[in-house]
Short mmCIF file of C-alpha atoms in Angstrom, two decimals:
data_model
loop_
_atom_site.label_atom_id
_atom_site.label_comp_id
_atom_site.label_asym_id
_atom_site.label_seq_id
_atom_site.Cartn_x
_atom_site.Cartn_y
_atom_site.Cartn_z
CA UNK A 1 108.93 5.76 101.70
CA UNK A 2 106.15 4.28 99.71
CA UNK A 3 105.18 6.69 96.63
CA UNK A 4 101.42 5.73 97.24
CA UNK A 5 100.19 8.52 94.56
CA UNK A 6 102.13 6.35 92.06
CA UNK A 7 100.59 3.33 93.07
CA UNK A 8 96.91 4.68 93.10
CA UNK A 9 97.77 6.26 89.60
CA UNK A 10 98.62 3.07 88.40
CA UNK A 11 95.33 0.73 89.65
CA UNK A 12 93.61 4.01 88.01
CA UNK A 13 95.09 3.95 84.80
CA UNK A 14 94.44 0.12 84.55
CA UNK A 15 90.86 0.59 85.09
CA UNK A 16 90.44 3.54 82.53
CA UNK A 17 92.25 0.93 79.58
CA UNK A 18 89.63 -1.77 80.67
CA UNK A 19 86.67 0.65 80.92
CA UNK A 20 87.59 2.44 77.25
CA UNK A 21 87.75 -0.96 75.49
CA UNK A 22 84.53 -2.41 76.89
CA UNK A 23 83.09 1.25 75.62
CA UNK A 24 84.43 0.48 72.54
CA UNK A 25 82.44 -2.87 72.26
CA UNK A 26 79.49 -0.48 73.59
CA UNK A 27 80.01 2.17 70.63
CA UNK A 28 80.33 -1.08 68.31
CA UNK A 29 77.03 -2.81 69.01
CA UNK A 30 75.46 0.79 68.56
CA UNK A 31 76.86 1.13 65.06
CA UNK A 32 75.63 -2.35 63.74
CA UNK A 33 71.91 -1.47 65.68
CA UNK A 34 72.35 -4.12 68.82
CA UNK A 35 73.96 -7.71 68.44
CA UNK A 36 71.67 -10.53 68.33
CA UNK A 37 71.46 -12.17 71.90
CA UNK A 38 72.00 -15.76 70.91
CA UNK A 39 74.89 -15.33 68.64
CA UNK A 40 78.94 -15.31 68.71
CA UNK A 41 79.61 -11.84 69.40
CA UNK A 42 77.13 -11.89 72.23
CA UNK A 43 79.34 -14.80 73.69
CA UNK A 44 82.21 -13.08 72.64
CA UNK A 45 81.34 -10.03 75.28
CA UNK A 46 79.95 -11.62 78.03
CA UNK A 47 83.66 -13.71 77.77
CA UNK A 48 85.56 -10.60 77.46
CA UNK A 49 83.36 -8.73 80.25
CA UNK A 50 84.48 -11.52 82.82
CA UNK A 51 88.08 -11.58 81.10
CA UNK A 52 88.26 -7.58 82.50
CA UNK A 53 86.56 -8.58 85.50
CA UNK A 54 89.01 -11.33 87.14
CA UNK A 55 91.79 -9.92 85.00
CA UNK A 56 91.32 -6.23 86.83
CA UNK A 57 91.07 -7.34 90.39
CA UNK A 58 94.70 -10.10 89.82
CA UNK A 59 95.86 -6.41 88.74
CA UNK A 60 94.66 -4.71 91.51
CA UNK A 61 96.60 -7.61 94.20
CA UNK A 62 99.46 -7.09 91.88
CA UNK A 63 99.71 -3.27 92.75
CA UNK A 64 97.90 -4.17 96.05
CA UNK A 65 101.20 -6.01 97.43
CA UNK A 66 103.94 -4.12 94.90
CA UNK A 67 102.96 -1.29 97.35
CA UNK A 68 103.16 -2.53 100.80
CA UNK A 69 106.18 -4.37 99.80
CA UNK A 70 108.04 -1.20 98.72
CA UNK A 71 106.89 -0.03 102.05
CA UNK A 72 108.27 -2.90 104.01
CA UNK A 73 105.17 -3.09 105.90
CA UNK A 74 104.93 -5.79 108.35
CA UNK A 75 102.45 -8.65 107.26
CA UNK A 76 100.46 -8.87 110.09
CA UNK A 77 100.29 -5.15 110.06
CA UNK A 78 98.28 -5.02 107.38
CA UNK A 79 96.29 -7.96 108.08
CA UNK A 80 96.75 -11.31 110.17
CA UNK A 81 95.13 -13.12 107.62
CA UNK A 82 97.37 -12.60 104.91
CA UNK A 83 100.48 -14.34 106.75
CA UNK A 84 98.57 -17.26 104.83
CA UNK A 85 100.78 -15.58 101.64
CA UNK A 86 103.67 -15.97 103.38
CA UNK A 87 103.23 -19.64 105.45
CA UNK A 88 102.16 -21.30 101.88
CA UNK A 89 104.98 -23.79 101.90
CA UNK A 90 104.69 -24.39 105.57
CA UNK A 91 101.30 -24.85 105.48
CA UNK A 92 101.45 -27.32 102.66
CA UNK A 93 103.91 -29.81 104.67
CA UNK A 94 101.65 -29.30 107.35
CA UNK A 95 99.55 -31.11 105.09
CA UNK A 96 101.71 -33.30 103.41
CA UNK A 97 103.00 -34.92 106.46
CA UNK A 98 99.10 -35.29 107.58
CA UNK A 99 99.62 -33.03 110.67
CA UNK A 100 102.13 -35.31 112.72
CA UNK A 101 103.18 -34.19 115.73
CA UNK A 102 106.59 -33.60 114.85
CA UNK A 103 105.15 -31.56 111.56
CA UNK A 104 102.59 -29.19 113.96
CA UNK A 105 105.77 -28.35 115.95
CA UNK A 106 107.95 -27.52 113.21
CA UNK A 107 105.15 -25.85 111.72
CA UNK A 108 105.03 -23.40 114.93
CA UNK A 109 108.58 -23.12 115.39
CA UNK A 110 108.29 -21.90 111.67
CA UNK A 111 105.63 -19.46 112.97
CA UNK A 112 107.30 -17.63 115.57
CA UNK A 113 110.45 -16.77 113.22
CA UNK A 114 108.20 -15.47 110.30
CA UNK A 115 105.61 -13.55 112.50
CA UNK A 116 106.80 -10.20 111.77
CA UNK A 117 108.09 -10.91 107.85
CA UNK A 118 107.81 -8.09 105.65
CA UNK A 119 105.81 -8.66 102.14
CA UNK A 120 109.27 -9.58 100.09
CA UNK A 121 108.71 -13.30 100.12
CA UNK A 122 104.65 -12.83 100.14
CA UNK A 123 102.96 -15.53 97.78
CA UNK A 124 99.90 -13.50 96.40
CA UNK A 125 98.45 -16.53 94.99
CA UNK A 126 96.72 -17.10 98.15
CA UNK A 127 94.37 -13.54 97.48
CA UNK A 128 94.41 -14.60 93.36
CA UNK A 129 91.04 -15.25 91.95
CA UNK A 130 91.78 -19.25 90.43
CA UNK A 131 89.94 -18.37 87.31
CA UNK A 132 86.77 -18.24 89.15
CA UNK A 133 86.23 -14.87 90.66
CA UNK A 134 82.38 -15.52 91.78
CA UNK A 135 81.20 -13.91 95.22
CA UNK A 136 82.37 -16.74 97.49
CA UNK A 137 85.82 -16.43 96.08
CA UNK A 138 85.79 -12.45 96.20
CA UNK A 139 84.70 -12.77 99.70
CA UNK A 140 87.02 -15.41 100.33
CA UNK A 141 89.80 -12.89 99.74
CA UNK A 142 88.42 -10.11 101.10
CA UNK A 143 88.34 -11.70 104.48
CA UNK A 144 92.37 -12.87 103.66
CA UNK A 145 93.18 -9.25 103.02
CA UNK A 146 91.03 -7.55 105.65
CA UNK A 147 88.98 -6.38 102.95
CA UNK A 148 84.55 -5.62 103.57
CA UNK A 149 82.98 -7.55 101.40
CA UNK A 150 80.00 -5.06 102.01
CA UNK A 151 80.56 -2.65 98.53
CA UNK A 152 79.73 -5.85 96.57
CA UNK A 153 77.21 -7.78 98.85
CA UNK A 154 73.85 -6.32 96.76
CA UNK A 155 75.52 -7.32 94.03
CA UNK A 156 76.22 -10.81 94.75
CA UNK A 157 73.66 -12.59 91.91
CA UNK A 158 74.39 -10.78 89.36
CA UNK A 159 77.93 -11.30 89.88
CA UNK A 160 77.50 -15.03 90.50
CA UNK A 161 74.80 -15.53 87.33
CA UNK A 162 76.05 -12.80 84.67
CA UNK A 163 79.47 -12.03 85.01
CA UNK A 164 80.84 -15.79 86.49
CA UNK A 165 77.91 -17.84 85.57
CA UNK A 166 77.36 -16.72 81.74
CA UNK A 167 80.81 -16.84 80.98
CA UNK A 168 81.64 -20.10 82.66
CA UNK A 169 78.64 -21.36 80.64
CA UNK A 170 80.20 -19.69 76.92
CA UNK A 171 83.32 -20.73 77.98
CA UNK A 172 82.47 -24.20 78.10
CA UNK A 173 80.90 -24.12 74.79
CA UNK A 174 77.44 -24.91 76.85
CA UNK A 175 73.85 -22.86 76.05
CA UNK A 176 73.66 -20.18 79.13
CA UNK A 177 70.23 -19.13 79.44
CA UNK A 178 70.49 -15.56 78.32
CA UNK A 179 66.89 -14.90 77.91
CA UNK A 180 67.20 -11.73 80.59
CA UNK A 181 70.30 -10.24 78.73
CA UNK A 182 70.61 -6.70 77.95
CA UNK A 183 74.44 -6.44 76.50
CA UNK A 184 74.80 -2.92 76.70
CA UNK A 185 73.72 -3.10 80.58
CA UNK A 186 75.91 -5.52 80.86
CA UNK A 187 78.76 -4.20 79.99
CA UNK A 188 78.01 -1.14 81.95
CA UNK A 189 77.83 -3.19 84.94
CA UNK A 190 81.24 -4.68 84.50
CA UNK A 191 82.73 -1.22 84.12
CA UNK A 192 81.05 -0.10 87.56
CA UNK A 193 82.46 -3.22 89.42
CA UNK A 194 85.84 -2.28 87.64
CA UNK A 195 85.50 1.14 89.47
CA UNK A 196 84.03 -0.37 92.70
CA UNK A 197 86.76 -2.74 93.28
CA UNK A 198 89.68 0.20 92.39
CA UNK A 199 87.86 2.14 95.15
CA UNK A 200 88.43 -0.56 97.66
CA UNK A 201 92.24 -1.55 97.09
CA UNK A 202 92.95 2.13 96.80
CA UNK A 203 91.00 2.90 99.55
CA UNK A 204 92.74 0.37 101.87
CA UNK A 205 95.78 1.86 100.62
CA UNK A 206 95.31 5.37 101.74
CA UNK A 207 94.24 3.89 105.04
CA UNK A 208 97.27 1.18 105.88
CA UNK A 209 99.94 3.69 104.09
CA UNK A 210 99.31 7.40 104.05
CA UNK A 211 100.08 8.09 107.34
CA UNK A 212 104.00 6.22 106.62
CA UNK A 213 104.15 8.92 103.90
#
């Protein structure tokens, strides 16, 4: 029996750490009257915001699949999708031996005796954000997991331009164009996705495993 309090404890208590430090920068700013919106601690934030951003959702997979594994829910249970996660090296001979015929039928064969594998030998890089966790990739995932993408869709260009898109531009030691930044909303809008996206793993949780408890 799953100890799903445990597990929703835990995604919770990851989010708080994340959400006190990136008050912290927050109280920080405040104390030295703002930070100037060209300079390296600006860049500095906007790097760190993203950092909590991808770093928060691989954390919530992590705790995602720790729980339906200690459940010993079936794969395809949960969702169809994600027997992706457990066909990876399957699927990639599939591919290296360009889809012969012989490969298609061993890649069936290999099919019907993993169709109703537990999560013990479940690859989670197949729902892991590839250090690019824009809205395409988040809704990638989603649809893997059985997630809605819905909680995040009116957020989708300000997730692709300030959270992804800034950073990725910092990160590359390029000139983002920053001229609509406001770092303090900023970082409060990273801390609401942080809460948004613990709402839908734990969510899904409560849903797929509560009534096993």
């Amino acid at each position: 029996m799953t100890n799903l309090a445990n597990f929703i404890h835990k995604i919770d208590a990851e989010r708080l750490r994340r959400a006190r430090e990136l008050s912290e920068l927050k109280i920080r700013m405040a104390e030295i009257n703002g930070v100037a919106k060209y300079g390296i601690n600006s860049k500095a934030l906007i790097v760190l915001s993203y950092a909590h951003w991808e770093g928060f959702y691989n954390e919530c997979v992590n705790k995602y699949i720790e729980a339906l594994r200690d459940s010993d829910s079936k794969v395809s249970d949960i969702s169809w999708s994600l027997l992706i996660g457990v066909l990876k090296p399957d699927l990639q001979r599939l591919r290296d031996r360009n889809h012969s015929p012989s490969a298609e039928r061993e890649f069936v064969d290999r099919l019907k005796l993993l169709i109703n594998s537990n999560f013990s030998s479940f690859d989670d890089m197949a729902i892991r954000s590839r250090s690019n966790l824009n809205f395409e990739t988040l809704s990638h995932n989603f649809n893997i997991l059985g997630f809605e993408i819905v909680p995040f869709q009116r957020w989708r260009i300000k997730i692709d331009k300030e959270l992804v898109g800034w950073r990725h531009g910092v990160a590359h030691g390029n000139e983002p164009d920053l001229s609509s930044i406001d770092l303090q909303q900023h970082i409060q809008f990273t801390q609401m996705m942080l809460l948004l996206m613990a709402d839908v793993f734990q969510n899904d949780l409560f849903r797929k495993l509560d009534k096993k408890n």
